[in-house]
Amino acid sequence: LVDSALPKLKIKDDSTLIYQTNKITSMDFLTGFDQYTTVEEFINQFDNPSKYIQVVLDGIVCSADDYVCTGAEVQFIIDGNVVDSMKIVCRGDVDGNGAVNSTDYLRIKSYFIGSMELEGAFLAGADLDDSGSIDATDYLKIKSFFLGYIESLN
C-alpha cells in the first residue's frame, strides 16, 4: 500500500476533538478535550475500532484509566504497525500530566515574562487563545481558570 491508501484515524462527527496546526510551532495536533480525560474516553471519540487505537507517552502505551496529556500521541495500529498517528495537546497542560494546575499556571506565567522556555507540544498547550503567541491573554485565561472564574480552557 502507498501512504495515501493507508487507513487514517477518524474523529467522530459528534466529538469535541479538534485537529489543529499551532501557529507558533507549525505542529499538527489534536486538542479540544478537558483535563482529566481518560485514555478510554479519548479513544471513544474516534470512529475507528478502539482495539486498533492506543495512546503512547514517552514510548509507553498508556492504560485505559490514565489521563491523556500534552506530549502524548494517539496511534492507529494495524497488524502491529502504526499506520496513522497524531500528537496530543491538552490546553493549559504544559507539564504533561493531563491536569491543569498551579505548575502549569506558573510555567505559562514564567514563559510570558521570559524566565522559562517552552517547546513543541508544551508551547502549543500554552497558546490558549490560538493567537500564535503566548501573551497576556493566555496568562489571564489560565489565571482565570486556576482561580475558578472559568470552567474550561477549550
XYZ file of C-alpha atoms in Angstrom:
154
model
C 0.000 0.000 0.000
C 1.119 3.544 -0.631
C 0.824 6.032 2.232
C -2.287 7.725 0.805
C -4.086 4.365 0.802
C -3.375 3.578 4.461
C -6.312 3.895 6.866
C -6.422 7.074 8.939
C -7.660 7.962 12.386
C -11.184 9.329 12.007
C -12.728 11.575 14.639
C -16.461 11.027 15.263
C -18.740 13.767 13.973
C -20.068 14.498 17.481
C -16.608 14.533 19.080
C -15.173 17.537 20.889
C -11.726 16.770 19.421
C -10.229 19.313 17.043
C -7.392 18.736 14.572
C -5.296 21.882 14.546
C -1.971 23.352 13.461
C -0.260 25.556 16.041
C 0.766 28.955 14.663
C 3.935 29.101 16.790
C 5.353 25.617 16.288
C 3.655 24.681 12.958
C 2.929 21.367 14.726
C -0.251 19.446 13.852
C -2.078 18.076 16.887
C -5.380 17.013 18.428
C -6.970 19.132 21.139
C -10.483 20.019 22.299
C -10.724 17.858 25.401
C -10.615 18.834 29.059
C -8.127 17.922 31.754
C -8.659 14.553 33.448
C -9.885 12.925 30.217
C -9.018 9.239 30.409
C -7.455 7.307 27.563
C -10.661 5.265 27.281
C -12.805 8.422 26.977
C -10.380 9.868 24.437
C -10.252 6.737 22.266
C -14.063 6.548 22.247
C -14.111 9.827 20.286
C -12.836 8.036 17.158
C -14.862 6.114 14.555
C -12.070 3.541 14.240
C -12.460 0.347 16.307
C -10.940 1.047 19.734
C -8.916 -2.179 19.689
C -6.741 -0.598 16.966
C -6.096 2.691 18.805
C -3.583 3.377 21.547
C -2.207 6.429 23.332
C 1.558 6.441 23.828
C 3.633 8.672 26.104
C 7.425 8.529 26.040
C 7.301 5.178 24.199
C 4.971 3.534 26.728
C 1.386 2.554 25.898
C -0.977 4.234 28.349
C -3.672 2.251 30.162
C -7.395 2.961 29.744
C -7.653 4.834 33.044
C -4.556 7.034 32.538
C -5.159 10.705 31.776
C -4.483 11.932 28.251
C -1.811 14.601 28.438
C 0.135 17.082 26.381
C 3.060 15.416 24.632
C 1.350 12.049 24.170
C 0.477 10.588 20.770
C -2.606 8.711 19.598
C -1.756 5.858 17.214
C -3.821 3.749 14.819
C -2.286 0.256 14.729
C -2.902 -2.435 12.095
C -1.006 -5.738 12.158
C 1.392 -4.291 14.715
C 2.284 -1.288 12.550
C 1.458 2.358 13.212
C -0.469 3.470 10.114
C -1.517 6.882 11.432
C -0.711 8.997 14.476
C -1.351 12.452 15.878
C 0.283 14.459 18.649
C -1.961 15.436 21.559
C -2.232 18.796 23.324
C -4.395 19.355 26.403
C -4.870 23.123 26.549
C -3.108 24.564 29.580
C -1.306 21.317 30.439
C 2.262 22.454 29.886
C 3.904 19.946 32.230
C 2.385 16.858 30.562
C 0.434 15.316 33.439
C -3.092 15.613 31.997
C -4.176 18.199 34.564
C -4.098 21.984 34.595
C -2.799 23.106 37.955
C -0.545 25.629 39.695
C 2.550 24.220 37.976
C 1.050 24.940 34.555
C -0.070 28.392 35.666
C 3.438 29.218 36.913
C 5.108 27.832 33.761
C 2.898 29.906 31.462
C 3.494 32.973 33.629
C 7.263 32.304 33.585
C 7.247 31.897 29.807
C 5.219 35.096 29.431
C 7.721 37.127 31.498
C 10.686 35.494 29.735
C 12.192 33.452 32.572
C 11.340 29.995 31.129
C 11.272 28.327 27.718
C 8.548 26.002 26.428
C 8.872 23.890 23.285
C 6.825 21.717 20.953
C 3.524 20.420 22.295
C 4.043 22.258 25.593
C 4.395 25.581 23.789
C 1.256 24.775 21.779
C -0.551 23.967 25.052
C 0.293 27.418 26.410
C -1.239 29.245 23.415
C -4.714 29.169 24.946
C -6.305 31.619 22.515
C -4.663 30.222 19.347
C -3.214 33.630 18.534
C 0.220 32.356 17.600
C 1.938 33.874 20.623
C 1.961 33.435 24.371
C 0.795 36.790 25.664
C -1.238 38.480 28.391
C -4.458 36.915 27.081
C -3.088 33.397 27.611
C -1.711 34.300 31.032
C -5.014 35.844 32.144
C -7.006 32.911 30.768
C -5.055 30.293 32.715
C -5.123 32.516 35.800
C -8.922 32.787 35.494
C -9.163 29.017 35.096
C -6.868 28.367 38.035
C -8.886 30.746 40.241
C -12.160 29.090 39.155
C -13.593 32.007 37.168
C -13.882 29.893 34.002
C -14.628 26.165 33.767
C -12.755 25.134 30.629
C -9.785 26.214 28.537
C -11.370 24.874 25.323
